[in-house]
XYZ file of C-alpha atoms in Angstrom:
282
model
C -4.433 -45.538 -10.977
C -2.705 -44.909 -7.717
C -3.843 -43.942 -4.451
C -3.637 -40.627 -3.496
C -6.447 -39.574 -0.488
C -8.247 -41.450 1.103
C -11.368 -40.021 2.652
C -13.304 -43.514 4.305
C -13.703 -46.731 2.884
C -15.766 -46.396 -0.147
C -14.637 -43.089 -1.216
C -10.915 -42.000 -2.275
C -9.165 -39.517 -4.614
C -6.748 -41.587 -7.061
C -4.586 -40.461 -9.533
C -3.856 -41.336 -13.228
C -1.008 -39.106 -14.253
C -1.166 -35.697 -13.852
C -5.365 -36.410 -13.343
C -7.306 -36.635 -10.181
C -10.137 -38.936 -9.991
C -12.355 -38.970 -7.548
C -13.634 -42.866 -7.086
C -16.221 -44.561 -5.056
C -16.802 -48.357 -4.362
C -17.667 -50.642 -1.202
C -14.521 -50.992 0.168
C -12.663 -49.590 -2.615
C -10.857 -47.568 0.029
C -10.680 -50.136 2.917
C -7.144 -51.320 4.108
C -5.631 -49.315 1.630
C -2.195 -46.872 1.824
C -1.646 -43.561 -0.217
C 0.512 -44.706 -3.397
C -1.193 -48.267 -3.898
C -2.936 -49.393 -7.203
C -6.595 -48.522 -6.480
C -8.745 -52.180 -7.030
C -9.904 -52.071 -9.689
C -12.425 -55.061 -9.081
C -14.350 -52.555 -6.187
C -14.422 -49.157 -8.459
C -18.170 -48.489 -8.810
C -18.025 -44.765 -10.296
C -15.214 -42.837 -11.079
C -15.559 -38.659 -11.379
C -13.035 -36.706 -13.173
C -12.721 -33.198 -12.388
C -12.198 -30.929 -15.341
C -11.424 -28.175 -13.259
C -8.708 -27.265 -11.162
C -12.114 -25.781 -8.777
C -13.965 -29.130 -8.755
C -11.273 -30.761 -6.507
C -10.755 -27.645 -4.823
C -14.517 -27.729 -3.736
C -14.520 -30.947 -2.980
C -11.339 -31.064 -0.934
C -13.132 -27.896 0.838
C -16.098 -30.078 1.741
C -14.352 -33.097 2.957
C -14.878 -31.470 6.506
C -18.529 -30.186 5.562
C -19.931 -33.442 3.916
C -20.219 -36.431 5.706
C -19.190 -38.725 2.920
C -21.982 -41.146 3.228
C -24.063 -38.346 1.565
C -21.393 -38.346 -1.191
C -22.076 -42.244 -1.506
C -25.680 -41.981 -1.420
C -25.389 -38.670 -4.121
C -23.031 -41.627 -6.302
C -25.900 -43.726 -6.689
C -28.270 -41.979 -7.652
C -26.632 -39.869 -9.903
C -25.832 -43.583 -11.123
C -29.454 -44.386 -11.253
C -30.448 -41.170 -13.327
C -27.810 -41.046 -16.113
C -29.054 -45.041 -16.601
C -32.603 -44.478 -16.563
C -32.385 -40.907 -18.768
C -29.902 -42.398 -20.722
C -27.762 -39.645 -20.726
C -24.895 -37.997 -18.007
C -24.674 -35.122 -16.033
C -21.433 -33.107 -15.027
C -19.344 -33.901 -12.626
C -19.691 -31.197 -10.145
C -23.603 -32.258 -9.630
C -21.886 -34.846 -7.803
C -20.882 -32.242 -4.993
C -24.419 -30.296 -5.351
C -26.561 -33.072 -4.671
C -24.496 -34.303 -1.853
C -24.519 -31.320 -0.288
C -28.292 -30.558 -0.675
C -29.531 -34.011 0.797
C -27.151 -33.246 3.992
C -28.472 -30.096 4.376
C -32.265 -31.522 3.415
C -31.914 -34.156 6.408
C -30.798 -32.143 8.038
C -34.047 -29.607 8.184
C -36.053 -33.210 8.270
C -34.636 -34.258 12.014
C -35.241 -30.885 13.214
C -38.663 -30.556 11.852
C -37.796 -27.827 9.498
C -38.883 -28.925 6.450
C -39.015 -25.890 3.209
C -42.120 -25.844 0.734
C -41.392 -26.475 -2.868
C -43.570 -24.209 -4.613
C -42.967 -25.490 -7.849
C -43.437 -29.228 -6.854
C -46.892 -29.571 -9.020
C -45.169 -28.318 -11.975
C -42.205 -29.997 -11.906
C -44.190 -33.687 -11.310
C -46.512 -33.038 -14.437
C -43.814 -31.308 -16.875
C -40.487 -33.624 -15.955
C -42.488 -37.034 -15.034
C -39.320 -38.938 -15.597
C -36.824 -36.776 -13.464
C -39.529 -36.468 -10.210
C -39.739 -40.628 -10.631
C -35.700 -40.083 -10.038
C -36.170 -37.805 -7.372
C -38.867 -40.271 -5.821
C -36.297 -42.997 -6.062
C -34.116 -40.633 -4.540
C -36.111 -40.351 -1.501
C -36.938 -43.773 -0.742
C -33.073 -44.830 -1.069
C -32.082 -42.065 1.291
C -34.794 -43.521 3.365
C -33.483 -46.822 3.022
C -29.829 -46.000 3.945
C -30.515 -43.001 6.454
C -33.898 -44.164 8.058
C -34.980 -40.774 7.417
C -37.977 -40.000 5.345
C -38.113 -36.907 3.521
C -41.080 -34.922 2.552
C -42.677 -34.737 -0.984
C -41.392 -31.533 -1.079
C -37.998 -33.326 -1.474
C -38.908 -35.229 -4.526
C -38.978 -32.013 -6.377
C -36.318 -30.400 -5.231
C -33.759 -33.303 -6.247
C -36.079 -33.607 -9.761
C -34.888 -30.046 -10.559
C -31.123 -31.228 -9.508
C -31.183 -33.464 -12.511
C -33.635 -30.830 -14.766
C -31.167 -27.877 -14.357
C -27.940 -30.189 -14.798
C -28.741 -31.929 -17.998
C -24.813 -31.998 -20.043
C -23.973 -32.339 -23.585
C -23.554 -30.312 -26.544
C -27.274 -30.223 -27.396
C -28.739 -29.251 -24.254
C -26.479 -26.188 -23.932
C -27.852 -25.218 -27.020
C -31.038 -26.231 -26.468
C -30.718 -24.143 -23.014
C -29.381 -20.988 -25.097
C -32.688 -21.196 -26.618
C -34.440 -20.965 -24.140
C -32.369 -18.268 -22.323
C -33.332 -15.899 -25.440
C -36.624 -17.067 -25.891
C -37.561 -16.591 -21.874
C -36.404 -13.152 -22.601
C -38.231 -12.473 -25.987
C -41.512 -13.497 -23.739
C -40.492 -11.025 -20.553
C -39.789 -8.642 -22.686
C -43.757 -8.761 -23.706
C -44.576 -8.774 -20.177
C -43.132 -6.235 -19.479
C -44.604 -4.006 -22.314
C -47.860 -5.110 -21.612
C -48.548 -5.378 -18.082
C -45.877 -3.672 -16.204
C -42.378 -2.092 -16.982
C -42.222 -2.274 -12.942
C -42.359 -5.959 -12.049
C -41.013 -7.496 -8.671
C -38.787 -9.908 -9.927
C -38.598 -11.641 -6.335
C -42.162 -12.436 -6.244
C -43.180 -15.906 -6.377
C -45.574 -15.465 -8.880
C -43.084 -14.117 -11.313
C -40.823 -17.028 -10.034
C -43.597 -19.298 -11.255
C -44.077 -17.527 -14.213
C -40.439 -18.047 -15.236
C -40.602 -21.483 -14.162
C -43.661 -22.382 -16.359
C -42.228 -20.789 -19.612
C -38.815 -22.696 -18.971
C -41.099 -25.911 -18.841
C -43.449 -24.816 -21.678
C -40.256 -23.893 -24.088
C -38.179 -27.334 -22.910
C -41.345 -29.169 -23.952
C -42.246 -27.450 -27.202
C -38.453 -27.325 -28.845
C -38.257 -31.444 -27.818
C -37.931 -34.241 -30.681
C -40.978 -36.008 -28.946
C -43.205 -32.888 -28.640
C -46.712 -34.027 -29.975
C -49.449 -31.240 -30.864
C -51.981 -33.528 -29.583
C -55.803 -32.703 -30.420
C -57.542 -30.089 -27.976
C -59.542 -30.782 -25.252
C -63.385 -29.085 -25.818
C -63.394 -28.771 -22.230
C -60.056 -26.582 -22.382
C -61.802 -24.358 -25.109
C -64.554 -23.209 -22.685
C -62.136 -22.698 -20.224
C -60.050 -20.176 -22.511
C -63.048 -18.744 -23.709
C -64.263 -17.659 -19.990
C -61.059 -16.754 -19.236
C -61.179 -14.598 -22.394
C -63.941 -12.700 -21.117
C -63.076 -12.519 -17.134
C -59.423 -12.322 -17.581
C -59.019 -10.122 -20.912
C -55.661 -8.320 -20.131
C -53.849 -11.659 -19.015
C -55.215 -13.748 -21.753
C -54.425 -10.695 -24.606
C -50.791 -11.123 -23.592
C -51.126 -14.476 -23.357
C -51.837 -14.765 -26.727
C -48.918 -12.369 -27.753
C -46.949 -14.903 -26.319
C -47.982 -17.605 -27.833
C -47.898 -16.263 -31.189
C -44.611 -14.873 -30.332
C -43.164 -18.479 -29.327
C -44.816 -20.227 -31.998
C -42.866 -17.855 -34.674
C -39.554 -18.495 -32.931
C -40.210 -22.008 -32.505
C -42.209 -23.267 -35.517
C -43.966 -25.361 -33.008
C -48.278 -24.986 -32.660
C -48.964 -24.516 -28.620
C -52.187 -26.489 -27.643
C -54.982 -25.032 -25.560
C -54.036 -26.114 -21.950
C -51.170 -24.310 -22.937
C -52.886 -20.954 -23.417
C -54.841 -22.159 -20.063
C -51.680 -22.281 -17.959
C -50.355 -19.336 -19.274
C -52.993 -16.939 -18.536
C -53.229 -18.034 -15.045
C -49.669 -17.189 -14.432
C -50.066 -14.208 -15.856
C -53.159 -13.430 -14.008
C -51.608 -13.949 -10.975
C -48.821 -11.754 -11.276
C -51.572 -9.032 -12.323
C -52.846 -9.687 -8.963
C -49.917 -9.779 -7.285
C -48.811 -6.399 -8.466
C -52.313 -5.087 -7.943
């Protein structure tokens, strides 16, 4: 593996043949001249593009990213694919980068953006917002800047929406068809004229995503329900009867597709989001 760019001292684009690798190490690039043998002894991580694009966008952002955000991105990337036990594709190595530059960036200046879907992404994905609250403490660690809660969620989803492998993609087809099989209700029975900006559809969309991801899983348990959740969906039965019919439709309508039961809470959840885009377009 020879030296081809080098971009600071622990980050450097090597090649192998006719393939580009881009590699990061302490010092991997330190002291060293274009057409050495990379050491080996200081690689850390190595990232192979599999795309002609994925170097181009990274040689575009060279200028844009300081590469100590490309470093910090490296581990924990690093720290993810070890604790999930799985990996995740190559060009969430120049996403994340870029979003923590950008999100300490709005920190210094006091501009910080609300992450609406923080609540459900901490009780759904409980293992990928503990990687995003890693996150945030290293970047606090290396940068000295501390970055809202907010920020936790936002790099949880990083990790949610770049999940790689054979199975998730068709895992995530699944979903794609089934999200649409359950719009297609909503649409039918609430409103054939819905804003799809809104943030309550937004949520909506969200939620389901979460709901499906959770239902079509290998550890999915149809745990007992709670007799406190059957009040709840009883009153919101009565107070709530156009949300909670199509709620229902839903459900059944997932539960076919899926040949998975849907517990209570889940009926709870459901017909709140629904409720609230009733509101919304009321």
């Amino acid at each position: 593996m020879l030296v081809k760019k080098i971009f600071n001292n622990n980050v450097l684009l090597a090649e192998d043949g006719d393939q580009e690798i881009v590699v990061i190490g302490r010092g991997v690039g330190f002291q060293q001249k274009i057409g050495q043998v990379v050491a080996q002894q200081k690689i850390e991580k190595c990232y192979y593009p599999k795309y002609q694009r994925w170097t181009t966008l990274f040689n575009e952002l060279t200028s844009a990213i300081a590469f100590e955000y490309i470093e910090i991105a490296s581990h924990i990337i690093a720290t993810a694919e070890a604790r999930l036990d799985t990996d995740f594709d190559d060009y969430l190595l120049i996403g994340l980068a870029d979003h923590i530059q950008f999100a300490v960036a709005r920190q210094l200046k006091a501009l910080p953006i609300k992450n609406e879907l923080l609540w459900e992404t901490k009780h759904f994905y409980p293992e990928e917002y503990m990687i995003g609250e890693e996150a945030v403490a290293y970047i606090a660690a290396q940068l000295n800047v501390t970055l809202a809660d907010d920020e936790v969620g936002f790099i949880a989803l990083k990790f949610i929406e770049k999940r790689a492998g054979p199975e998730i993609s068709e895992r995530a087809t699944s979903l794609t068809k089934l999200i649409e099989g359950v719009l297609t209700i909503v649409r039918h029975e609430l409103s054939p004229k819905i804003d799809y900006s809104a943030l309550n559809y937004q949520r909506l969309v969200v939620h389901l995503r979460f709901l499906l991801d959770r239902l079509l899983s290998d550890e999915y348990e149809n745990n007992a329900d709670n007799p406190f959740d059957q009040v709840m969906m009883q009153h919101f039965e009565q107070r709530y009867t156009k949300a909670y019919r199509c709620a229902e439709d839903i459900i059944r309508y997932i539960e076919h597709e899926t040949h998975r039961g849907a517990q209570t809470s889940e009926r709870i959840y459901l017909t709140m989001h629904l409720q609230r885009l009733l509101e919304h377009m009321n």
